[in-house]
Structures are given as C-alpha cells and as structure tokens.
Short mmCIF file of C-alpha atoms in Angstrom, two decimals:
data_model
loop_
_atom_site.label_atom_id
_atom_site.label_comp_id
_atom_site.label_asym_id
_atom_site.label_seq_id
_atom_site.Cartn_x
_atom_site.Cartn_y
_atom_site.Cartn_z
CA MET A 10 20.74 61.86 4.63
CA MET A 11 23.11 59.33 3.58
CA LYS A 12 24.96 60.54 0.79
CA TRP A 13 26.26 63.17 2.74
CA LEU A 14 26.81 60.94 5.75
CA ALA A 15 28.56 58.67 3.04
CA LEU A 16 29.90 61.29 1.74
CA GLY A 17 31.91 62.16 6.03
CA SER A 18 32.38 59.55 6.12
CA ALA A 19 35.28 58.71 3.61
CA ILE A 20 36.43 62.03 4.06
CA LEU A 21 37.39 61.75 7.96
CA THR A 22 38.51 58.25 7.86
CA TRP A 23 41.53 59.71 4.89
CA PRO A 24 43.25 62.46 7.47
CA LEU A 25 42.55 59.91 10.34
CA ILE A 26 44.53 57.14 8.78
CA SER A 27 47.88 59.37 8.27
CA PHE A 28 47.17 60.73 12.02
CA GLY A 29 47.11 57.42 13.33
CA ALA A 30 50.69 57.36 11.23
CA PHE A 31 51.58 60.33 12.72
CA VAL A 32 50.81 59.09 16.38
CA ARG A 33 53.00 56.06 16.62
CA LEU A 34 55.58 57.96 14.57
CA LYS A 35 55.33 60.38 17.81
CA GLY A 36 56.21 57.36 19.80
CA ALA A 37 52.44 58.28 21.50
CA GLY A 38 50.90 54.60 20.30
CA LEU A 39 50.73 53.68 24.40
CA ALA A 40 51.10 57.54 25.27
CA CYS A 41 47.95 55.81 27.02
CA PRO A 42 48.82 51.81 29.06
CA ASP A 43 45.09 50.77 28.62
CA TRP A 44 42.50 51.01 25.86
CA PRO A 45 39.98 52.29 26.31
CA LEU A 46 40.13 54.26 29.15
CA CYS A 47 42.93 56.45 28.88
CA TYR A 48 45.05 55.32 32.44
CA GLY A 49 42.05 53.80 34.04
CA GLN A 50 40.29 57.30 33.01
CA LEU A 51 37.16 58.60 30.86
CA ILE A 52 37.86 62.28 30.92
CA PRO A 53 43.00 61.27 30.72
CA PRO A 54 45.62 63.42 32.52
CA PRO A 55 47.31 66.56 30.45
CA GLY A 56 50.13 65.74 28.02
CA TYR A 57 50.83 66.62 24.57
CA GLU A 58 51.12 62.56 23.55
CA ILE A 59 47.69 61.76 25.05
CA ALA A 60 46.43 63.95 23.41
CA LEU A 61 47.75 62.62 20.26
CA GLU A 62 47.14 59.12 20.84
CA VAL A 63 43.01 60.02 22.52
CA GLY A 64 42.48 62.41 20.01
CA HIS A 65 43.59 59.74 17.91
CA ARG A 66 40.27 57.27 19.93
CA PHE A 67 37.93 60.37 19.68
CA VAL A 68 37.71 60.55 15.78
CA ALA A 69 38.07 56.44 15.54
CA THR A 70 34.68 57.40 17.12
CA LEU A 71 32.74 59.38 15.78
CA LEU A 72 33.52 57.57 12.85
CA GLY A 73 31.98 54.46 14.06
CA MET A 74 28.77 56.48 15.12
CA LEU A 75 28.37 57.90 11.57
CA ILE A 76 28.55 54.45 10.12
CA VAL A 77 26.27 53.49 13.33
CA LEU A 78 24.04 56.18 11.93
CA MET A 79 23.84 54.60 7.52
CA VAL A 80 23.17 51.84 9.40
CA ILE A 81 19.47 52.46 11.74
CA LEU A 82 19.30 54.42 8.33
CA ALA A 83 19.44 51.46 6.28
CA PHE A 84 17.02 49.63 8.48
CA SER A 85 13.46 52.25 9.03
CA ARG A 86 13.66 53.66 6.45
CA PRO A 87 12.39 52.17 3.28
CA HIS A 88 14.01 53.64 0.48
CA TYR A 89 17.30 53.19 1.95
CA ARG A 90 17.03 49.52 1.87
CA GLU A 91 19.47 48.94 -0.78
CA TYR A 92 22.44 49.98 1.84
CA ARG A 93 21.30 48.31 4.03
CA ASN A 94 24.27 45.07 3.39
CA LEU A 95 27.07 47.73 1.99
CA SER A 96 26.48 49.71 5.49
CA LEU A 97 26.31 46.48 7.75
CA VAL A 98 30.19 45.61 6.00
CA CYS A 99 30.49 48.99 6.31
CA LEU A 100 30.51 49.02 10.51
CA VAL A 101 31.27 44.50 10.71
CA MET A 102 35.39 46.85 9.86
CA VAL A 103 34.67 50.07 11.83
CA LEU A 104 34.87 47.15 14.72
CA ILE A 105 37.77 44.64 14.05
CA GLN A 106 39.05 48.90 13.60
CA GLY A 107 37.79 48.80 16.67
CA ILE A 108 39.32 45.35 18.30
CA LEU A 109 42.80 46.10 16.34
CA GLY A 110 42.78 49.40 18.02
CA GLY A 111 42.77 48.15 21.22
CA LEU A 112 44.66 44.35 20.49
CA THR A 113 47.62 47.77 19.34
CA VAL A 114 47.82 49.46 23.05
CA THR A 115 47.54 45.81 25.05
CA MET A 116 49.88 44.23 22.84
CA LEU A 117 52.58 46.81 22.83
CA LEU A 118 52.92 47.63 19.85
CA ASN A 119 52.92 44.44 17.90
CA PRO A 120 53.77 44.64 14.06
CA TYR A 121 51.38 42.31 12.48
CA ILE A 122 48.35 43.84 14.53
CA VAL A 123 49.33 47.37 13.94
CA THR A 124 50.25 46.24 10.30
CA GLY A 125 46.82 44.60 9.93
CA HIS A 126 44.66 48.12 11.31
CA LEU A 127 46.61 50.34 8.34
CA ILE A 128 45.68 48.45 6.40
CA GLY A 129 41.78 47.60 7.53
CA GLY A 130 42.30 51.47 8.12
CA ASN A 131 42.76 52.22 4.56
CA LEU A 132 40.02 48.97 3.18
CA THR A 133 37.09 50.35 5.22
CA PHE A 134 38.54 53.71 3.61
CA ALA A 135 37.92 52.03 -0.08
CA LEU A 136 34.66 50.53 1.61
CA LEU A 137 33.49 54.13 2.07
CA VAL A 138 34.17 55.63 -0.96
CA TYR A 139 32.56 53.35 -2.55
CA PHE A 140 29.35 53.52 -1.05
CA ALA A 141 29.34 57.39 -0.89
CA TRP A 142 29.41 56.84 -4.86
CA LYS A 143 27.04 54.73 -4.95
CA THR A 144 24.56 57.22 -2.84
CA PHE A 145 25.66 60.38 -4.97
CA HIS A 146 24.77 57.80 -8.36
CA LEU A 147 22.01 54.76 -7.39
CA ASN A 148 19.21 56.46 -9.54
CA LYS A 149 21.89 55.67 -12.94
CA CYS A 150 22.18 52.37 -11.40
CA PRO A 151 19.35 50.27 -11.41
CA ARG A 152 20.78 46.46 -11.10
CA THR A 153 23.09 46.69 -8.20
CA PHE A 154 26.41 45.19 -9.24
CA SER A 155 27.67 41.91 -9.08
CA TRP A 156 31.01 41.29 -7.09
CA VAL A 157 30.69 37.21 -7.22
CA ARG A 158 29.44 37.01 -11.47
CA TRP A 159 33.15 37.47 -12.42
CA SER A 160 31.79 37.63 -15.98
CA SER A 161 29.48 40.91 -15.60
CA TRP A 162 32.77 42.39 -14.80
CA SER A 163 33.48 45.00 -18.25
CA PRO A 164 37.79 45.19 -19.18
CA THR A 165 38.36 48.02 -17.43
CA THR A 166 36.81 47.32 -13.61
CA ARG A 167 38.95 43.94 -14.18
CA LYS A 168 42.04 46.84 -14.91
CA ILE A 169 41.29 48.63 -11.72
CA ALA A 170 40.70 45.61 -9.78
CA GLY A 171 44.48 45.13 -10.36
CA MET A 172 45.71 48.23 -9.96
CA ALA A 173 43.62 47.90 -6.60
CA LEU A 174 46.01 43.94 -6.02
CA ILE A 175 49.16 45.71 -6.82
CA LEU A 176 48.74 48.48 -4.19
CA THR A 177 47.51 45.84 -1.57
CA ILE A 178 50.39 44.52 -1.92
CA ILE A 179 52.76 47.72 -2.57
CA LEU A 180 50.36 48.84 1.07
CA ILE A 181 51.01 45.93 3.23
CA SER A 182 54.36 45.53 2.23
CA GLY A 183 55.28 49.30 3.12
CA GLY A 184 53.29 48.55 6.89
CA LYS A 185 55.13 45.89 7.87
CA ASN A 186 58.24 48.01 6.82
CA SER A 187 56.97 51.25 8.69
CA THR A 188 55.14 48.64 11.65
CA THR A 189 59.19 47.14 12.26
CA TYR A 190 61.50 50.30 11.90
CA SER A 191 63.04 49.24 8.73
CA GLY A 192 62.67 52.16 7.47
CA TYR A 193 66.04 53.13 10.09
CA SER A 194 67.34 50.31 8.58
CA CYS A 195 68.55 51.88 4.77
CA SER A 196 70.27 55.56 4.96
CA ALA A 197 70.90 55.63 1.12
CA PHE A 198 68.61 55.00 -1.46
CA PRO A 199 68.87 53.30 -4.75
CA GLY A 200 71.56 50.75 -2.52
CA CYS A 201 71.03 50.51 1.07
CA HIS A 202 73.83 52.07 2.68
CA SER A 203 76.03 54.43 2.75
CA GLY A 204 78.35 54.41 -0.31
CA ALA A 205 77.22 52.36 -1.95
CA PRO A 206 77.68 51.88 -5.31
CA LEU A 207 75.10 54.27 -7.85
CA SER A 208 73.60 55.70 -4.75
CA ILE A 209 72.84 58.77 -2.60
CA ALA A 210 73.11 59.24 1.19
CA ILE A 211 73.13 62.41 3.57
CA PRO A 212 74.50 62.59 6.78
CA ALA A 213 71.95 60.52 9.91
CA PRO A 214 70.28 63.75 11.61
CA ASP A 215 71.06 63.11 15.92
CA GLY A 216 70.05 60.83 17.14
CA SER A 217 69.11 58.02 14.26
CA PRO A 218 70.43 55.37 14.39
CA ASN A 219 73.99 54.50 13.30
CA VAL A 220 75.46 52.75 10.84
CA PRO A 221 77.35 49.60 11.53
CA GLU A 222 80.82 50.07 9.85
CA ALA A 223 81.19 47.02 8.52
CA PHE A 224 77.65 47.87 6.08
CA VAL A 225 79.53 51.19 4.82
CA GLY A 226 79.79 50.81 1.15
CA GLN A 227 77.14 47.70 1.22
CA PHE A 228 74.01 47.87 -2.49
CA MET A 229 72.06 44.69 -0.57
CA PRO A 230 71.00 44.46 2.68
CA ASN A 231 71.93 42.25 5.46
CA HIS A 232 69.64 41.50 7.96
CA PHE A 233 66.03 40.63 8.70
CA ASN A 234 64.61 44.64 8.65
CA GLU A 235 67.51 46.07 5.44
CA TRP A 236 65.11 43.24 3.98
CA ILE A 237 62.66 43.50 4.63
CA HIS A 238 62.94 47.69 3.57
CA MET A 239 64.90 46.82 0.89
CA LEU A 240 61.55 44.52 -0.33
CA HIS A 241 59.26 46.84 0.47
CA ARG A 242 61.29 50.10 -2.13
CA PHE A 243 61.03 46.97 -4.61
CA PHE A 244 57.36 46.30 -4.83
CA ALA A 245 57.06 49.97 -4.50
CA VAL A 246 59.35 51.02 -7.48
CA PHE A 247 58.00 47.84 -10.17
CA GLY A 248 54.38 47.59 -8.59
CA GLY A 249 54.65 51.90 -8.73
CA THR A 250 55.44 51.50 -12.68
CA TRP A 251 53.44 48.68 -13.43
CA LEU A 252 50.27 51.34 -11.46
CA MET A 253 51.14 54.50 -14.37
CA PHE A 254 50.79 52.45 -16.99
CA MET A 255 47.86 50.78 -16.44
CA ALA A 256 47.10 54.82 -14.77
CA TRP A 257 47.99 55.42 -18.70
CA GLN A 258 45.32 53.43 -20.33
CA LEU A 259 43.05 54.52 -18.45
CA ARG A 260 43.13 58.02 -19.11
CA LYS A 261 43.96 57.25 -22.91
CA GLY A 262 40.79 54.97 -23.65
CA SER A 263 38.44 54.87 -20.80
CA PRO A 264 35.28 56.44 -21.84
CA LEU A 265 34.23 58.05 -18.52
CA PRO A 266 35.85 61.01 -17.61
CA GLY A 267 36.81 59.80 -13.66
CA ILE A 268 38.15 57.61 -14.93
CA ARG A 269 40.69 59.06 -17.45
CA TYR A 270 40.98 62.28 -14.06
CA VAL A 271 41.55 58.93 -11.57
CA GLY A 272 44.16 58.71 -13.99
CA SER A 273 45.87 61.69 -14.65
CA ALA A 274 45.66 62.05 -11.03
CA ILE A 275 47.36 58.30 -10.40
CA LEU A 276 50.35 60.15 -12.54
CA LEU A 277 50.98 62.46 -10.37
CA LEU A 278 50.82 60.70 -7.53
CA ILE A 279 52.85 58.33 -8.58
CA PRO A 280 56.26 59.33 -8.91
CA LEU A 281 55.57 62.62 -5.86
CA GLU A 282 55.18 59.30 -3.62
CA VAL A 283 58.42 57.77 -4.13
CA SER A 284 60.72 61.25 -4.16
CA VAL A 285 58.76 61.45 -0.37
CA GLY A 286 59.80 57.47 0.83
CA VAL A 287 63.14 58.33 -1.23
CA VAL A 288 63.19 61.41 1.04
CA ASN A 289 61.41 59.39 4.01
CA ALA A 290 64.78 57.02 4.50
CA LEU A 291 68.01 59.72 2.62
CA TYR A 292 66.51 62.22 6.29
CA ARG A 293 65.84 58.53 8.51
CA ILE A 294 62.05 59.01 8.91
CA PRO A 295 61.50 62.17 10.02
CA VAL A 296 57.43 61.99 11.41
CA PRO A 297 56.04 64.77 9.04
CA VAL A 298 57.71 63.56 5.61
CA SER A 299 56.22 59.97 7.25
CA ALA A 300 52.72 60.83 7.89
CA LEU A 301 52.75 63.00 4.45
CA HIS A 302 53.54 59.42 2.71
CA THR A 303 51.00 57.64 4.59
CA ALA A 304 48.63 60.33 3.08
CA VAL A 305 49.34 59.85 -0.67
CA ALA A 306 49.01 56.23 -0.48
CA ALA A 307 45.25 56.23 1.70
CA THR A 308 45.04 58.57 -1.50
CA LEU A 309 46.03 56.56 -4.26
CA VAL A 310 43.74 53.83 -2.44
CA GLY A 311 40.75 56.65 -2.56
CA LEU A 312 40.83 57.66 -6.30
CA ILE A 313 41.01 53.35 -6.89
CA ALA A 314 38.44 52.79 -5.75
CA TYR A 315 36.71 55.84 -6.78
CA ALA A 316 37.77 54.73 -10.18
CA LEU A 317 36.51 51.39 -9.69
CA SER A 318 32.88 52.22 -8.13
CA GLU A 319 32.21 54.43 -11.44
CA SER A 320 32.98 50.92 -13.74
CA VAL A 321 31.30 48.31 -11.29
CA LEU A 322 28.20 50.85 -11.21
CA LEU A 323 28.25 52.67 -15.00
CA SER A 324 29.60 49.20 -16.75
CA SER A 325 25.79 47.86 -15.12
CA ASP A 326 23.95 50.19 -16.50
CA SER A 327 25.39 50.07 -19.97
CA GLU A 328 24.42 45.78 -19.65
CA SER A 329 21.39 46.56 -18.06
CA ALA A 330 21.05 49.12 -21.54
CA SER A 331 22.49 46.33 -24.13
CA THR A 332 20.22 43.87 -22.74
CA GLU A 333 16.86 45.40 -23.61
CA GLN A 334 18.42 45.90 -26.84
CA MET A 335 18.62 43.12 -27.43
CA THR A 336 15.35 41.41 -25.80
CA ALA A 337 13.23 44.32 -27.45
CA ARG A 338 14.88 43.43 -30.84
CA PRO A 339 13.14 39.76 -31.29
CA ALA A 340 9.28 41.73 -30.38
CA ARG A 341 10.05 44.84 -32.94
CA ALA A 342 10.96 41.07 -35.10
CA GLY A 343 7.88 39.41 -34.38
CA VAL A 344 5.25 42.75 -34.68
CA ALA A 345 6.93 43.76 -38.11
CA ALA A 346 6.30 39.88 -39.25
#
C-alpha cells in the first residue's frame, strides 16, 4: 500500500505546482483574504476566482492527508520502518508548504514568500518522486544510501546532483521573475526592449503594460525588474545549455536504462521550456503559456529526481556487491592454502 500512496502523492504534486501558478496568474491568489477559511467561512461564497483558490487549497490538503497516512503506516507497520525518516521529512515539507501558503495570503503575495512556496513545492515533488522510486525498488537496495557520505556517491550520482543544483538556480531565478511580475518588463528577445538589435518583438496586446518611449531600442535592461527578468534569461539559456550537455553524457554513458531515458527526455524538454519562455515574454505572460512554463519546469525536477534516485540506489547495490566480492576473495584464498 505504501508504494501506491507514495506514487499517488508524487503524481498529485505535479499538477498542484502548475495549478498554484495558474491561480496566482489569474489574480485569484487573494480571492480569499484569510486563511485557512475563506471570508471566515468553511464553505466559501460562490465565485470563479474563489473556486480557484479554494480548489488549490483542497488539493494541497488532500496531498497533506496522503502524506500523514504514509507516516502512520511507516510507524505502525514494522515492514515499513525503512520509510520512517523519509516520510517524516515529507511531512515536515508539506507542513512548511502549508505555512507558506497561509503567509502568501496574509502577507499579500509577498514575492519572497511566494518564491519560497514555489521552490518548496518543487522540492516536495522531488522528495516524493524519490520516495515512490524507493518503495518500488527497496528489495534491490539492501543497504540504505548515505546522503551525508560524499565518498559513497558514484560519479553518475555527483553529475546528476550537479544538474539538480543548476536547475535549482534556474528555478529560483524564475520564481523571483514570476512573483515580482518582472516578465512584463521586457517585450523582446533576446534583447529587452522592442527595436533592440538582433531582437524580435510582438506588438503588446491590449491591457499589457506599455514600455516607456525612452527604453525602445535598448538591448540591456534599465531598472530592477528588467534586470531580474534578464538574469532569469541568462540562467535559463546558459544553465539549460549545460543541462543539455550533461543530459547528453547521461544518455550516451550511463549503464542504467532509466537514466538514459531521462537524459533523452531532458534533451527534448529544455528546448521546449526555453521556447515556451520566449513566447511567454513576447506575448506578455499569457496565463496558459505561463502555467505550461511552470509545468515543464516541474517535469524537469521530477526527471532529475528520478535519475538521482536511480543512480543513488543502484550505485549502493553495486558498492555492496563489490564489497562482498572483495571480502570473499581472502576467504577463498585461505581455504585454498
């Protein structure tokens, strides 16, 4: 039962991340001005934006209940004791997410809180992917991998951990760009403003912020929000290129089929994510495109979490097997003597 709870929790978290972005982009993040109730009521008043906000809270609560059930199983069933620490970590993460979700409302969409909420959601997703993978492969892993023992990490594990770090930096910059609404600041690509050299731009749709006349034709940003947006582009393009290079190495050199498949998927998703980001900027943050941008990023998080799980747990098996072989050789030599 544990494996299906873990898998269901991971699957539920993926749309929850992009759904949260959709709620905020539709202007529904403050549709309920209080938390955890809505206008002081358990059953909220009708309204589209209120339904979006309450729906997001409901799905998040359902996820929390699944994780609580996983903790109960881990501590009540002896054969699930292997999952006790990991289930507690997931529970702590979802509690922190609940607190950040409440602060998002009570602190009126503070950019730092909202960015932390977004990053925390992706981290929770990664943990649940690892949890789910472990439940399906525990019998193949007689010895638990030590995260704090760097020497036990295989070269593949270290490489994927580096990819996770790069993706985290991109996510933080993207979260800051989104929560400060800096995506509206630059209307061209790769330059910031329309008319910039070697840049393309599309006429702004009605209702989008106008670019000051003095900024037209400028490639580089001028004010704080423009710098936030352009820095996200920098991290996305150069970090994404490096991720593709690392993914190509995984695809060609990993002995594990699962990791090779992840490498191939990353090679496809990075160009898609960059393209969606460009469309997002040129068309001034259309809600479906921006939600898709968040969903693809979460997919990359899940893929790298899966690859890291695969490399960590299987390298632990390999290490155990090699150790057993080395200890068996002297014994055989003694018998032969």
